[in-house]
Tab-separated table of C-alpha atoms and ligand atoms in Angstrom:
chain	number	residue	atom	x	y	z
A	84	MET	CA	102.222	95.322	87.374
A	85	PRO	CA	98.616	95.177	88.549
A	86	GLU	CA	98.155	93.788	92.064
A	87	LEU	CA	95.060	93.298	94.230
A	88	PRO	CA	93.972	96.992	94.450
A	89	GLU	CA	94.329	97.504	90.698
A	90	ALA	CA	92.383	94.305	89.884
A	91	GLU	CA	89.732	95.299	92.454
A	92	THR	CA	89.384	98.733	90.829
A	93	ILE	CA	88.931	97.185	87.396
A	94	ALA	CA	86.429	94.625	88.735
A	95	ARG	CA	84.309	97.303	90.454
A	96	GLU	CA	84.289	99.516	87.375
A	97	LEU	CA	83.403	96.585	85.100
A	98	ASP	CA	80.643	95.522	87.483
A	99	ALA	CA	79.113	98.999	87.298
A	100	ALA	CA	79.232	98.925	83.495
A	101	LEU	CA	78.368	95.282	82.779
A	102	ALA	CA	76.124	93.771	85.476
A	103	GLY	CA	72.935	92.527	83.816
A	104	GLU	CA	74.180	93.185	80.286
A	105	PRO	CA	74.071	90.565	77.508
A	106	LEU	CA	77.321	89.842	75.683
A	107	GLY	CA	77.453	90.452	71.942
A	108	ARG	CA	79.984	90.185	69.145
A	109	VAL	CA	83.347	88.650	70.088
A	110	VAL	CA	86.546	89.378	68.163
A	111	VAL	CA	89.643	87.378	69.118
A	112	ARG	CA	92.666	89.042	67.580
A	113	ARG	CA	95.288	86.796	69.184
A	114	GLN	CA	94.109	83.248	69.698
A	115	ASP	CA	97.035	82.280	71.974
A	116	MET	CA	95.795	84.742	74.626
A	117	VAL	CA	92.560	82.727	75.090
A	118	HIS	CA	92.558	79.570	77.234
A	119	GLY	CA	90.088	77.142	78.759
A	120	ASP	CA	86.993	76.079	76.826
A	121	PRO	CA	88.251	74.750	73.468
A	122	ARG	CA	85.246	76.020	71.471
A	123	PRO	CA	85.625	79.328	69.666
A	124	LEU	CA	85.127	82.034	72.290
A	125	ALA	CA	82.220	83.587	70.368
A	126	ARG	CA	80.392	80.252	70.593
A	127	SER	CA	81.150	79.743	74.300
A	128	LEU	CA	79.839	83.223	75.128
A	129	ARG	CA	76.807	83.192	72.814
A	130	ASN	CA	73.503	84.045	74.556
A	131	ARG	CA	75.177	84.677	77.888
A	132	ARG	CA	74.811	87.743	80.062
A	133	VAL	CA	76.958	89.159	82.849
A	134	VAL	CA	75.586	88.543	86.350
A	135	ARG	CA	78.369	90.401	88.133
A	136	VAL	CA	82.077	91.134	87.980
A	137	SER	CA	84.302	90.272	90.923
A	138	ARG	CA	87.962	89.869	91.803
A	139	ARG	CA	89.953	86.847	92.979
A	140	ALA	CA	93.661	87.378	93.792
A	141	LYS	CA	94.947	89.625	90.966
A	142	ARG	CA	92.279	88.309	88.560
A	143	VAL	CA	89.081	89.890	87.286
A	144	VAL	CA	86.169	87.452	86.982
A	145	LEU	CA	83.052	87.973	84.812
A	146	GLU	CA	80.372	85.701	86.255
A	147	LEU	CA	77.993	84.782	83.439
A	148	GLU	CA	74.545	83.263	83.038
A	149	PRO	CA	73.907	80.533	81.898
A	150	LYS	CA	76.661	79.575	84.294
A	151	ALA	CA	80.198	80.231	83.064
A	152	GLU	CA	83.124	82.445	83.997
A	153	LEU	CA	85.399	84.599	81.928
A	154	VAL	CA	88.612	85.273	83.872
A	155	PHE	CA	91.107	87.996	82.972
A	156	ARG	CA	94.618	87.475	84.310
A	157	LEU	CA	96.390	90.813	84.017
A	158	GLY	CA	99.993	89.528	84.196
A	159	MET	CA	102.596	92.283	83.869
A	160	SER	CA	100.838	94.715	81.578
A	161	GLY	CA	97.247	93.522	81.019
A	162	ARG	CA	94.530	96.165	80.722
A	163	VAL	CA	90.768	95.813	80.498
A	164	THR	CA	88.992	98.870	79.171
A	165	VAL	CA	85.409	99.772	78.342
A	166	CYS	CA	84.855	102.001	75.348
A	167	SER	CA	82.631	102.703	72.394
A	168	SER	CA	82.881	100.080	69.616
A	169	ASP	CA	84.078	102.712	67.189
A	170	ALA	CA	86.907	103.991	69.431
A	171	PRO	CA	90.354	103.733	67.769
A	172	LEU	CA	91.985	100.363	68.416
A	173	GLU	CA	95.115	100.436	70.566
A	174	ARG	CA	98.101	98.291	69.655
A	175	HIS	CA	98.231	94.893	71.377
A	176	THR	CA	94.440	94.659	71.716
A	177	HIS	CA	93.911	90.889	71.797
A	178	LEU	CA	90.192	90.622	72.471
A	179	ARG	CA	87.028	92.692	71.983
A	180	ILE	CA	83.626	91.748	73.397
A	181	ALA	CA	80.612	93.922	72.646
A	182	PHE	CA	77.898	94.142	75.274
A	183	GLY	CA	74.510	95.695	75.813
A	184	ASN	CA	71.280	95.856	73.912
A	185	ARG	CA	71.770	95.395	70.169
A	186	THR	CA	69.190	98.055	69.398
A	187	ASP	CA	71.420	100.678	71.038
A	188	ALA	CA	72.556	103.210	68.517
A	189	LYS	CA	76.064	103.070	69.923
A	190	MET	CA	77.479	99.711	71.014
A	191	ARG	CA	80.048	99.537	73.763
A	192	GLU	CA	82.688	96.913	74.235
A	193	ILE	CA	85.263	95.464	76.634
A	194	ARG	CA	88.788	95.347	75.284
A	195	PHE	CA	91.696	93.319	76.616
A	196	CYS	CA	95.105	94.656	75.728
A	197	ASP	CA	98.419	93.206	76.966
A	198	PRO	CA	101.654	94.339	75.284
A	199	ARG	CA	103.921	91.959	77.241
A	200	ARG	CA	101.488	89.023	76.960
A	201	PHE	CA	102.052	87.514	80.439
A	202	GLY	CA	98.311	87.776	81.054
A	203	GLY	CA	95.419	86.113	79.270
A	204	VAL	CA	91.733	85.297	79.213
A	205	TRP	CA	90.270	82.028	80.515
A	206	CYS	CA	86.814	80.880	79.485
A	207	LEU	CA	85.457	78.408	82.060
A	208	ALA	CA	82.207	77.131	80.571
A	209	GLY	CA	81.928	73.812	82.342
A	210	GLY	CA	83.355	71.354	79.796
A	211	ALA	CA	86.191	69.037	80.736
A	212	ALA	CA	88.115	69.737	77.523
A	213	TRP	CA	90.720	72.482	77.706
A	214	VAL	CA	93.080	74.384	75.465
A	215	GLY	CA	96.032	76.597	76.369
A	216	LYS	CA	97.519	77.336	79.760
A	217	SER	CA	96.138	76.231	83.097
A	218	LEU	CA	94.675	79.062	85.175
A	219	GLY	CA	96.523	77.850	88.286
A	220	ASP	CA	95.553	77.870	91.942
A	221	VAL	CA	96.023	80.785	94.299
A	222	GLY	CA	96.140	80.995	98.088
A	223	PRO	CA	93.674	82.686	100.453
A	224	GLU	CA	92.609	86.333	100.149
A	225	PRO	CA	94.261	88.779	102.583
A	226	LEU	CA	91.309	91.128	103.252
A	227	PRO	CA	89.015	88.585	105.002
A	228	MET	CA	91.966	86.721	106.604
A	229	ARG	CA	91.835	85.923	110.342
A	230	PRO	CA	94.926	86.472	112.552
A	231	ALA	CA	95.247	82.740	113.333
A	232	GLN	CA	95.278	81.855	109.623
A	233	PHE	CA	97.960	84.476	108.990
A	234	ARG	CA	100.043	83.166	111.916
A	235	ALA	CA	99.943	79.694	110.372
A	236	ILE	CA	101.195	81.099	107.036
A	237	LEU	CA	104.093	82.879	108.760
A	238	ASP	CA	105.055	79.736	110.650
A	239	ARG	CA	107.819	78.710	108.242
A	240	ARG	CA	111.400	79.807	107.761
A	241	ARG	CA	111.085	82.286	104.895
A	242	GLN	CA	112.013	85.907	104.324
A	243	LEU	CA	108.932	88.103	104.785
A	244	LYS	CA	109.171	89.688	101.343
A	245	ALA	CA	109.433	86.336	99.559
A	246	LEU	CA	106.633	84.798	101.614
A	247	LEU	CA	104.183	87.678	101.040
A	248	MET	CA	104.955	87.668	97.295
A	249	ASP	CA	104.154	83.931	97.077
A	250	GLN	CA	100.668	83.704	95.497
A	251	GLN	CA	100.185	80.159	96.810
A	252	MET	CA	100.588	81.414	100.400
A	253	ILE	CA	98.542	84.620	100.219
A	254	ALA	CA	96.908	85.958	97.073
A	255	GLY	CA	97.064	89.399	95.511
A	256	LEU	CA	100.176	91.048	96.964
A	257	GLY	CA	102.981	92.051	94.598
A	258	ASN	CA	106.049	94.219	94.859
A	259	ILE	CA	104.354	97.540	95.669
A	260	TYR	CA	101.967	96.425	98.390
A	261	CYS	CA	104.454	94.058	100.060
A	262	ASP	CA	106.943	96.906	100.484
A	263	GLU	CA	104.309	99.400	101.632
A	264	SER	CA	102.764	96.910	104.101
A	265	LEU	CA	106.140	95.917	105.598
A	266	HIS	CA	106.972	99.604	106.034
A	267	ALA	CA	103.614	100.271	107.697
A	268	ALA	CA	104.318	97.388	110.103
A	269	GLY	CA	107.943	98.500	110.761
A	270	LEU	CA	109.336	95.124	109.650
A	271	HIS	CA	112.532	94.519	107.663
A	272	PRO	CA	111.790	92.728	104.363
A	273	LEU	CA	114.494	90.096	104.981
A	274	ARG	CA	113.257	89.207	108.474
A	275	LEU	CA	112.432	85.506	108.758
A	276	SER	CA	108.680	84.999	109.024
A	277	HIS	CA	108.708	82.461	111.862
A	278	THR	CA	110.524	84.934	114.170
A	279	LEU	CA	107.529	87.308	114.379
A	280	ASP	CA	105.744	87.274	117.722
A	281	ALA	CA	101.946	87.451	117.985
A	282	ALA	CA	101.905	91.259	118.257
A	283	GLU	CA	104.126	91.702	115.180
A	284	SER	CA	102.130	89.189	113.187
A	285	GLY	CA	98.865	90.925	114.110
A	286	LEU	CA	100.319	94.315	113.196
A	287	LEU	CA	101.569	93.022	109.835
A	288	LEU	CA	98.143	91.619	108.902
A	289	ARG	CA	96.452	94.887	109.898
A	290	SER	CA	99.057	96.821	107.888
A	291	ILE	CA	98.439	94.680	104.799
A	292	LYS	CA	94.683	95.185	105.042
A	293	SER	CA	94.867	98.935	105.648
A	294	THR	CA	97.417	99.424	102.849
A	295	LEU	CA	95.237	97.495	100.393
A	296	ARG	CA	92.070	99.336	101.448
A	297	ARG	CA	93.725	102.739	101.099
A	298	ALA	CA	95.070	101.767	97.678
A	299	ILE	CA	91.618	100.583	96.532
A	300	LYS	CA	90.153	103.940	97.625
A	301	SER	CA	92.768	105.659	95.430
A	302	ASN	CA	91.944	103.321	92.498
A	303	GLY	CA	95.367	101.644	92.657
A	304	SER	CA	98.858	102.794	91.679
A	305	THR	CA	99.755	103.792	88.129
A	306	LEU	CA	103.514	103.494	87.559
A	307	SER	CA	103.670	102.439	83.919
A	308	ASP	CA	101.208	99.869	82.576
A	309	TYR	CA	98.151	99.961	84.809
A	310	PHE	CA	95.158	102.106	83.891
A	311	ARG	CA	91.519	102.134	84.965
A	312	THR	CA	88.773	100.877	82.607
A	313	ASN	CA	88.214	104.431	81.330
A	314	GLY	CA	91.940	104.892	80.622
A	315	GLU	CA	92.579	107.144	83.627
A	316	SER	CA	95.427	106.608	86.106
A	317	GLY	CA	95.099	105.433	89.695
A	318	SER	CA	96.437	107.846	92.298
A	319	PHE	CA	97.945	105.749	95.116
A	320	GLN	CA	101.478	106.102	93.681
A	321	ALA	CA	101.551	109.645	95.139
A	322	ARG	CA	101.053	108.119	98.587
A	323	HIS	CA	103.775	105.446	98.443
A	324	ARG	CA	105.918	105.812	101.548
A	325	VAL	CA	108.891	103.765	100.314
A	326	TYR	CA	108.094	101.920	97.071
A	327	GLY	CA	110.017	103.316	94.083
A	328	ARG	CA	111.605	106.023	96.259
A	329	GLU	CA	115.269	104.978	96.648
A	330	GLY	CA	117.308	107.855	98.152
A	331	GLU	CA	114.221	109.963	98.836
A	332	PRO	CA	113.132	110.703	102.420
A	333	CYS	CA	110.943	108.096	104.116
A	334	LYS	CA	107.488	109.608	104.614
A	335	GLY	CA	107.473	108.231	108.163
A	336	CYS	CA	110.787	109.550	109.544
A	337	GLY	CA	112.704	111.379	106.801
A	338	ALA	CA	115.636	108.923	106.580
A	339	GLY	CA	116.798	107.953	103.072
A	340	VAL	CA	114.871	105.019	101.569
A	341	LEU	CA	117.122	102.078	100.639
A	342	ARG	CA	116.756	99.579	97.781
A	343	ILE	CA	117.886	95.970	97.981
A	344	VAL	CA	117.032	92.883	95.950
A	345	ALA	CA	114.814	90.418	97.830
A	346	ALA	CA	112.926	87.484	96.318
A	347	GLY	CA	114.576	88.520	93.031
A	348	ARG	CA	112.778	91.865	93.048
A	349	SER	CA	113.698	95.460	93.834
A	350	THR	CA	112.678	96.005	97.433
A	351	PHE	CA	112.394	99.412	99.082
A	352	PHE	CA	112.518	99.975	102.831
A	353	CYS	CA	113.461	102.524	105.499
A	354	PRO	CA	116.450	101.471	107.647
A	355	VAL	CA	115.131	103.507	110.592
A	356	CYS	CA	111.416	102.534	110.531
A	357	GLN	CA	112.266	98.922	109.560
A	358	PRO	CA	115.437	98.114	111.535
A	359	GLY	CA	117.319	94.881	111.920
A	360	GLN	CA	118.891	92.255	109.752
A	361	PRO	CA	117.684	88.679	109.912
B	502	LIG	ZN1	111.413	105.829	108.081
């Protein structure tokens, strides 16, 4: 499932391809994947151009002019690709938006494809009327977070894994980057968050930031559903120290990686690097 580094990779690649470009023909192939502005999407997007593409939490945001936003929530298996308009259509492609100068011999388009349909597209064009699902609020971003703000988030009685996975508390972390960050900080995933001292809390925040930055440099982790906008894989999965590696040697110390269920999710950790039970 795409997390912050995967959404960031997609946003950066889309920004390189789309910034300044006018939007063209819109084809909605599954209406129930489009939410927000109740007008037909083609009408909401007509005569708009892309100013830039950014990321918020695990979402990819097309900032448009005249002012509007088109938000892609990737869910479990959402993919946004950029290809030629005549490229063969993949199964589960729910939306196609052409972009660029109409006099171009070869039009290009953005495609949104989501086999499991937990994701969606939100058109925020300023009207009060709304159709479909709410986009929902998310908590603060981890990369610009200050140590004091992080301390305040930890100051409750919750297991670290569950707290870091909670999008209302801190946005963008999912199963992979929680496990990798906790390993980097040497903290057991079931440790209660309020028991961390200032040094541990500081180390955990630094570990989260460095893990995310390294993953962004590697264009994210491709395990099953995530691909870059050109269809290529990310490469951070080769550098996972514990995630998805039950029984294999920890890349820190060589001990066997264990798997438990925490916050309802498979959780991987090293019993030597991350000692202690709560
Ligand atoms: Zn270890």
